[in-house]
Short mmCIF file of C-alpha atoms in Angstrom, two decimals:
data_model
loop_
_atom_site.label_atom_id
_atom_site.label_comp_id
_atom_site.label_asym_id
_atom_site.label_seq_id
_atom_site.Cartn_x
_atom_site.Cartn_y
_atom_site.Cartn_z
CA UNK A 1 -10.51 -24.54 34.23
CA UNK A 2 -13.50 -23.66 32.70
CA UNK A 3 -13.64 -23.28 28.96
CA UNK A 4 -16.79 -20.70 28.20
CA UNK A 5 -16.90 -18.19 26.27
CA UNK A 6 -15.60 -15.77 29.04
CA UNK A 7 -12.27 -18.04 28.83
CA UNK A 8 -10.49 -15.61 26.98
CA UNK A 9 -9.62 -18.13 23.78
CA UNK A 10 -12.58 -17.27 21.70
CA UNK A 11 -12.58 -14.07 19.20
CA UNK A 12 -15.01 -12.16 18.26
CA UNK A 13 -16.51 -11.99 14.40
CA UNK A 14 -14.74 -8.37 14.70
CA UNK A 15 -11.51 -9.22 15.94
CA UNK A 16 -11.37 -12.64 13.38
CA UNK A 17 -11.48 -10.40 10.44
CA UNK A 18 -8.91 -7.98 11.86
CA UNK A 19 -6.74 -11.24 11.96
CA UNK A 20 -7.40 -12.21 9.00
CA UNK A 21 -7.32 -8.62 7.12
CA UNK A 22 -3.57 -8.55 8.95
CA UNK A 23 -2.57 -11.59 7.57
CA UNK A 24 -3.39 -10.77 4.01
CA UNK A 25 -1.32 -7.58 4.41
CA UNK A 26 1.24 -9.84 4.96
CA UNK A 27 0.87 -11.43 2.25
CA UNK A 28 0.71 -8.02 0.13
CA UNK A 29 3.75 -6.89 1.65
CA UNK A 30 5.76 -9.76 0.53
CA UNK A 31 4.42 -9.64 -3.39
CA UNK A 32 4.75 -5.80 -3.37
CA UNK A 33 8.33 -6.26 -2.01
CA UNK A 34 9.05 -8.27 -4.70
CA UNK A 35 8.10 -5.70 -7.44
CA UNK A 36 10.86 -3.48 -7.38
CA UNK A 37 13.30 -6.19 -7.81
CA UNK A 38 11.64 -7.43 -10.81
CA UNK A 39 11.13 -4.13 -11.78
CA UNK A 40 14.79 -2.98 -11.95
CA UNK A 41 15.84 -6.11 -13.46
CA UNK A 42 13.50 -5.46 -16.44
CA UNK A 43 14.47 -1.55 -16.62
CA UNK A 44 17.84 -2.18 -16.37
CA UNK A 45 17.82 -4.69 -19.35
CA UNK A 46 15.88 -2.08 -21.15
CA UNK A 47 13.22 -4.66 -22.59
CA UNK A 48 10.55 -2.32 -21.10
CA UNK A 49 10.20 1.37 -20.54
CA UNK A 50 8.84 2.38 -17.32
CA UNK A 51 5.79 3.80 -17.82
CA UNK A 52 4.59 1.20 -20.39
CA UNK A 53 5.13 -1.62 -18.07
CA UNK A 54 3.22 0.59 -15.49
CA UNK A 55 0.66 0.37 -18.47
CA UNK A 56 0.80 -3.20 -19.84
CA UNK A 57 1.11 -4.39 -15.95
CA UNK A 58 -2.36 -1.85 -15.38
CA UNK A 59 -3.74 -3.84 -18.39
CA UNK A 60 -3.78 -7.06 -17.37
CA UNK A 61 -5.22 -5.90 -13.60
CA UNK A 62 -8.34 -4.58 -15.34
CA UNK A 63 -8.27 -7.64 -17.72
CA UNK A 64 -8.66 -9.87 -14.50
CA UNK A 65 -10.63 -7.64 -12.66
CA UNK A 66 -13.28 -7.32 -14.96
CA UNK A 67 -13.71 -11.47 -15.25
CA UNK A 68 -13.80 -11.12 -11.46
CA UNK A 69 -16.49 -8.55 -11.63
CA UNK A 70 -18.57 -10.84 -14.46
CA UNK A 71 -18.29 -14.14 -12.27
CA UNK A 72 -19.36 -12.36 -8.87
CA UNK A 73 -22.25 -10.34 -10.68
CA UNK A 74 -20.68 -7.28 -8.57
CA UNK A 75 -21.84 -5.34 -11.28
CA UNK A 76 -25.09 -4.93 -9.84
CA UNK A 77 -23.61 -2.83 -6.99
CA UNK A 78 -23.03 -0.35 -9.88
CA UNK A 79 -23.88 3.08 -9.37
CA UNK A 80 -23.54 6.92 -9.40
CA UNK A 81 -21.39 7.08 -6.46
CA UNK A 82 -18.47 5.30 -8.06
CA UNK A 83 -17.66 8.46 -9.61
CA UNK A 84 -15.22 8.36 -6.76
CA UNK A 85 -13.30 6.01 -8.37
CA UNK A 86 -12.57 9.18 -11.26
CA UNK A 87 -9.81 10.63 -8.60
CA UNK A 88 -8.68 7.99 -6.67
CA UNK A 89 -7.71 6.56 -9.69
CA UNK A 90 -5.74 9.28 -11.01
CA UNK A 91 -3.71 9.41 -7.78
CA UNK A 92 -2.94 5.74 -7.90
CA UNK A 93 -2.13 6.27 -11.20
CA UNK A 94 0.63 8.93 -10.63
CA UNK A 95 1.29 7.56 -8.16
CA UNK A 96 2.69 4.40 -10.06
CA UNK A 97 4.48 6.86 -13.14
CA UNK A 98 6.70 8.81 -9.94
CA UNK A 99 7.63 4.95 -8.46
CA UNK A 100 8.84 3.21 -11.58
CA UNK A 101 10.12 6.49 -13.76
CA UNK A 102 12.11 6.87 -10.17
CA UNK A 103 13.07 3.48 -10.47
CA UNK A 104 15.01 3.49 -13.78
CA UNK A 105 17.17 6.00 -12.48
CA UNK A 106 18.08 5.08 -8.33
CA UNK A 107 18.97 1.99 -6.87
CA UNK A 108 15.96 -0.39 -5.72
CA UNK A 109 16.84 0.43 -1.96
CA UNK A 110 16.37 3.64 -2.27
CA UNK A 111 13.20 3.74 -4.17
CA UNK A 112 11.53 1.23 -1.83
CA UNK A 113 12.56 3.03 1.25
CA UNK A 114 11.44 6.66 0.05
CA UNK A 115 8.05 5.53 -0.96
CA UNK A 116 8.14 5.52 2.89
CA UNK A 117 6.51 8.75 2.61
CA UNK A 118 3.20 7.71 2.65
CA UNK A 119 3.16 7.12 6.22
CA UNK A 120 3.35 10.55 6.15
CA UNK A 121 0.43 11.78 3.51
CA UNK A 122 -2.03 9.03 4.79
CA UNK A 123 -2.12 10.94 8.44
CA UNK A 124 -2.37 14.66 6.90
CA UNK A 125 -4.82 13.55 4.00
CA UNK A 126 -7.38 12.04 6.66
CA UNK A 127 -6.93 15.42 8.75
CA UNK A 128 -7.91 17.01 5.61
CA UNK A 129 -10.55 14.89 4.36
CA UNK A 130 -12.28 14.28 7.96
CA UNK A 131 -10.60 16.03 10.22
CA UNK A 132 -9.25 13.02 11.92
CA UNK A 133 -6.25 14.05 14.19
CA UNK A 134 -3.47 10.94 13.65
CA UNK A 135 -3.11 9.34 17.16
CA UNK A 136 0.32 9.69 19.03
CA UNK A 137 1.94 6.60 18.56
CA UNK A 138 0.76 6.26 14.59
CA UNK A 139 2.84 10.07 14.27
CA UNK A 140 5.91 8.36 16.38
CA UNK A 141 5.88 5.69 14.12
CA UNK A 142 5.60 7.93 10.89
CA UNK A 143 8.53 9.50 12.40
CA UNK A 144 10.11 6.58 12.83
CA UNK A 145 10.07 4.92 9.64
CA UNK A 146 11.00 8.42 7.77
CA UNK A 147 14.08 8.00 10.41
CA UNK A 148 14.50 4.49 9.14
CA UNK A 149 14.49 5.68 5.22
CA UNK A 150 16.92 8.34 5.96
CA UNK A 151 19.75 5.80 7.51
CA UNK A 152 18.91 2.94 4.91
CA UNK A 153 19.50 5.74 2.42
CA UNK A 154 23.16 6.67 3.59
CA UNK A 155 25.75 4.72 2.26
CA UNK A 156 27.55 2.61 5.27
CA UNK A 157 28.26 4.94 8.29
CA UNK A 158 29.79 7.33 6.01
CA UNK A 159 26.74 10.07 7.30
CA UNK A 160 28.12 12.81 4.98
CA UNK A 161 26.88 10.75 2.18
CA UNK A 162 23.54 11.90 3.29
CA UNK A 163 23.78 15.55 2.76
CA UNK A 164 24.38 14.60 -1.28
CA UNK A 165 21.63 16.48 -3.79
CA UNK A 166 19.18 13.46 -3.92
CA UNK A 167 18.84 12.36 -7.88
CA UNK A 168 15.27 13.04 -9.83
CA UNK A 169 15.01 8.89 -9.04
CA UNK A 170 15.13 10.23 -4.89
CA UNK A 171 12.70 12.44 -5.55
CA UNK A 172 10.24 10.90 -7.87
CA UNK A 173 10.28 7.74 -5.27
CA UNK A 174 9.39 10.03 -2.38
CA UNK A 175 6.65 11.60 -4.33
CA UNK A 176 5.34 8.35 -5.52
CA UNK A 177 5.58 7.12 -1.99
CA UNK A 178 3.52 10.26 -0.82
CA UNK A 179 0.99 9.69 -3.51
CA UNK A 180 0.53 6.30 -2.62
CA UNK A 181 -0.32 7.46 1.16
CA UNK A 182 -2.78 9.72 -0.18
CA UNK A 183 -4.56 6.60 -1.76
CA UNK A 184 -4.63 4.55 1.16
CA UNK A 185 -6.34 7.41 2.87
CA UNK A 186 -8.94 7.92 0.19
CA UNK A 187 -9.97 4.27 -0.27
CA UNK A 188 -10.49 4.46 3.75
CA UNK A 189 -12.49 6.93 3.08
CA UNK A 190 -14.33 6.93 0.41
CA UNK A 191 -14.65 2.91 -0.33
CA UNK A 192 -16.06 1.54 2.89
CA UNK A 193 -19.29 1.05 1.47
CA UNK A 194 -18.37 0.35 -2.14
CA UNK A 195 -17.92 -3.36 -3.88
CA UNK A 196 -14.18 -4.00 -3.52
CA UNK A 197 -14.45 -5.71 -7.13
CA UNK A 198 -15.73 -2.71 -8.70
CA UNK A 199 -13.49 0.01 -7.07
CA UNK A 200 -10.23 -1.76 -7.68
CA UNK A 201 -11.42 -2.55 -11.87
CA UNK A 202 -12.69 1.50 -11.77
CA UNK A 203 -9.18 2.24 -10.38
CA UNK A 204 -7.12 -0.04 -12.61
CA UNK A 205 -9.28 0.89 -15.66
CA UNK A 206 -8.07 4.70 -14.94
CA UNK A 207 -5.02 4.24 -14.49
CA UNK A 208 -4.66 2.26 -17.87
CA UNK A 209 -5.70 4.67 -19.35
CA UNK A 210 -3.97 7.36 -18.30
CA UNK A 211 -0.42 5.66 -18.32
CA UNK A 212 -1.09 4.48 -21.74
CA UNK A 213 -1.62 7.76 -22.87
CA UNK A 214 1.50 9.40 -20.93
CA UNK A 215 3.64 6.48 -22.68
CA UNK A 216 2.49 6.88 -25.89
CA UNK A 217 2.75 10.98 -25.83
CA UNK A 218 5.93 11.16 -23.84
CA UNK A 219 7.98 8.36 -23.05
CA UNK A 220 10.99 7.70 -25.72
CA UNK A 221 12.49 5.53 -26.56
CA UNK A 222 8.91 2.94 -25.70
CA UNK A 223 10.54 -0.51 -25.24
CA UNK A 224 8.31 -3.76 -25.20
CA UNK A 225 9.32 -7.18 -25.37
CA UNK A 226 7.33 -10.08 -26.84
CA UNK A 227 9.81 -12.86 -24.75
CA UNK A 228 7.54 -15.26 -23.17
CA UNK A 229 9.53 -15.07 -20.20
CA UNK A 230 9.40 -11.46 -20.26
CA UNK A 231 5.69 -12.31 -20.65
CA UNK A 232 5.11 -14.06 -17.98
CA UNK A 233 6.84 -12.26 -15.76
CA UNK A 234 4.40 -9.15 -16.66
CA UNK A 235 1.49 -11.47 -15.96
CA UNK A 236 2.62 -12.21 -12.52
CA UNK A 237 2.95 -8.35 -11.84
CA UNK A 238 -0.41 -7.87 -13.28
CA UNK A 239 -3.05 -10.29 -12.00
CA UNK A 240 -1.00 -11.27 -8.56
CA UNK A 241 1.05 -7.70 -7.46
CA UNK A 242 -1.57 -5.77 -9.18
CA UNK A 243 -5.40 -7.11 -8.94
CA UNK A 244 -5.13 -9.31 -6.16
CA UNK A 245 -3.18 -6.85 -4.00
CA UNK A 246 -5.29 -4.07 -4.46
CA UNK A 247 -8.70 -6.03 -3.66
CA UNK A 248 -7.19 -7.33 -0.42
CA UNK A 249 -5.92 -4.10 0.63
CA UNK A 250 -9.55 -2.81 -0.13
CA UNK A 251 -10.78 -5.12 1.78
CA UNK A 252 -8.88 -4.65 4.81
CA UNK A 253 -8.74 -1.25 4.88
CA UNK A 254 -12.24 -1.75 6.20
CA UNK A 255 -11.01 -3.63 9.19
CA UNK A 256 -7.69 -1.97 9.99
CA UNK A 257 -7.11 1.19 9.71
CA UNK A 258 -5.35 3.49 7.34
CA UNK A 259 -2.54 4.71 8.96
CA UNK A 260 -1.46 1.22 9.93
CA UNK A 261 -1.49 -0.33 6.80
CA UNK A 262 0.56 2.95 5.40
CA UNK A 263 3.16 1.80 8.39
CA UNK A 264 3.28 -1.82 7.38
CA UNK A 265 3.98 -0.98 3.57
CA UNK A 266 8.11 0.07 4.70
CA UNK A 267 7.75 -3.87 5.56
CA UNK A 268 8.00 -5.02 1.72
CA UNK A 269 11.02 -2.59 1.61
CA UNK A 270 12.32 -5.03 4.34
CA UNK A 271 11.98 -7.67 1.98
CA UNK A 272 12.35 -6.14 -1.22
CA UNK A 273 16.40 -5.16 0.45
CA UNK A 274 17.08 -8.84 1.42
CA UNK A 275 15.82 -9.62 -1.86
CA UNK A 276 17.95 -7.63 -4.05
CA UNK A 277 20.84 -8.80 -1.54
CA UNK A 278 20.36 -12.49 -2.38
CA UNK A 279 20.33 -11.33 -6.32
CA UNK A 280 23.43 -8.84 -6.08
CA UNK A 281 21.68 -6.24 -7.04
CA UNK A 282 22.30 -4.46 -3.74
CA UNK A 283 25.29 -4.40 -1.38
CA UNK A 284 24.97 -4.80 2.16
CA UNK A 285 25.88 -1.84 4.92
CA UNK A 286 25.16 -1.24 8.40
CA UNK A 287 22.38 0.87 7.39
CA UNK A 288 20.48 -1.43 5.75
CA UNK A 289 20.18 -3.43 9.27
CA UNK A 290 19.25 -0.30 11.39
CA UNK A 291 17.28 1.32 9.06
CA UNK A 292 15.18 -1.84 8.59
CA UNK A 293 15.08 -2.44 12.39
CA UNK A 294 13.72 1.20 13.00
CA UNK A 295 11.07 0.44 10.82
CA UNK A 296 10.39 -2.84 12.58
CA UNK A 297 9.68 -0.85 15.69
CA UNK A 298 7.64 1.91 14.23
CA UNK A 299 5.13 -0.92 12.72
CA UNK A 300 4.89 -2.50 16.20
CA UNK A 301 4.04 0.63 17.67
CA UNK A 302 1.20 1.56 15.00
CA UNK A 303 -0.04 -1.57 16.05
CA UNK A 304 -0.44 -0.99 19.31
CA UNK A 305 -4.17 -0.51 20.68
CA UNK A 306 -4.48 2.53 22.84
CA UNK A 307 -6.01 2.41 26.37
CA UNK A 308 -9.99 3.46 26.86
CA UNK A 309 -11.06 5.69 28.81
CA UNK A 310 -13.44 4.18 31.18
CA UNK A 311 -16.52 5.90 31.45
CA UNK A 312 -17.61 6.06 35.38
CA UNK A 313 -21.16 4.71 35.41
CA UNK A 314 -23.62 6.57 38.11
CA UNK A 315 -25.95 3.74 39.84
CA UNK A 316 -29.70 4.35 38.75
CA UNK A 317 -31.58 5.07 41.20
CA UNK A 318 -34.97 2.37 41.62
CA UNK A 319 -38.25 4.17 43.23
CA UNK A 320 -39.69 0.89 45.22
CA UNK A 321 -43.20 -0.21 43.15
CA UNK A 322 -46.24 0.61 44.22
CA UNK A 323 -48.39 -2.03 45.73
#
């Protein structure tokens, strides 16, 4: 058997870093699944209030993502056109208010399954941006994991549970969710060609800001607490779920595409359920298996790479050479 380079075995640079970008969504998906667990455990203990651990947890990303910036020198990629970062920034940012102000007041199942909505802002927001109509199996498997949300959200097979009013929680996790989409399709946008260092400290830096100021203005009673547990537990969200997530998924946006990594994100709802199973905070129902294998599916399918058309090449025609 021969073993050349037309073997079969052997990827390309291209199709390496689309391996490798994969696996470190992975990896994202399981710390971001593990953020709402830790998130309701802290809310419902009231030692923080939402938006200021949004805030604090925001803190500590730019903290770490500015010594990141420093060591790499990325500064000197600096320049006008990370004005960008102004808006995409914001959205994150409200983004992260709607997920953990819905938090405090649903159950973590819930939230994590409604953010599923962004698998169904990334597709529209690209259309709107670029114009780029969503390919037929990434819209099945938007529709699919919204169809996976709704049954996780029922309550055993009892379906008339699902016709309830949802609670402000529902519907700031859906919006959050949404928002969230609407990020993933700007950074595939608009961050292709920008420093991955410096557009993740821009974005944290903003959104610091502007939860630190909705906090302060709005939120009562604010709740902080100076436990070193408590502590470290807000350092782990901050430098790991926070700066390191959001550089990798900058990173790999560039490789795989937008639409797909808004598809995979349902996955650390997947994990963020069996989690808060294993900790009691949840109880488990049929749902919770369907839902979660619907979701499964509609990742698989996003995956998928869609067949070529194959140009039909016309032989050139040789005149014989002159003697």
């Amino acid at each position: 058997m021969r073993n050349g380079p037309d073997c079969g075995f052997i990827f390309s640079v291209k199709d390496r870093k689309k391996v490798w970008a994969f696996a470190s969504l992975i990896v994202i998906v399981l710390l971001w699944g593990s953020v709402p667990v830790i998130g309701k455990y802290l809310l419902e203990r009231d030692v923080y209030s939402p938006s200021l651990l949004v805030a604090v947890r925001g803190l500590l990303a730019t903290i770490t993502m500015v010594i990141v910036v420093l060591i790499s020198k990325a500064y000197r990629f600096l320049n006008k056109s990370y004005w960008i970062c102004l808006p995409a920034g914001l959205i994150l940012a409200a983004a992260y208010l709607f997920q953990f102000i819905g938090l405090d007041t649903t159950t973590t199942t819930k939230s994590v399954f409604l953010e599923s909505f962004s698998v169904v802002a990334t597709p529209i927001t690209l259309l709107i941006l670029i114009k780029e109509k969503p390919r037929w199996n990434t819209s099945v498997a938007a529709l699919l994991c919204l169809v996976g949300a709704f049954i996780l959200c029922g309550e055993g097979w009892n379906f008339s549970a699902l016709f309830k009013a949802p609670t402000m929680g529902d519907i700031f996790s859906a919006i959050g969710g949404a928002l969230f989409g609407v990020n993933i399709a700007f950074t595939q946008v608009y961050a292709k060609k920008k420093n991955a260092f410096l557009y993740v400290t821009f974005q944290m830096g903003i959104l610091t800001l502007l939860t630190f100021g909705y906090a302060l203005l709005f939120e009562r009673p604010l709740r902080f607490s100076w436990d070193t547990g408590n502590l470290f537990i807000l350092l782990y969200l901050g430098v790991f779920c926070t700066a390191l997530c959001w550089v990798v998924r900058a990173v790999s946006v560039r490789h795989i595409g937008a639409v797909t990594i808004a598809v995979m994100n349902p996955m650390s709802a997947v994990f963020a359920t069996v989690l808060s199973l294993a900790l009691g905070q949840e109880t488990f129902n049929a749902n919770l298996l369907v839902g979660a294998l619907i979701i499964l599916s509609a990742i698989v399918l996003s995956s998928l790479p869609l067949p070529q058309k194959q140009t039909k090449v016309t032989p050139e025609y040789h005149q014989p050479e002159s003697k």
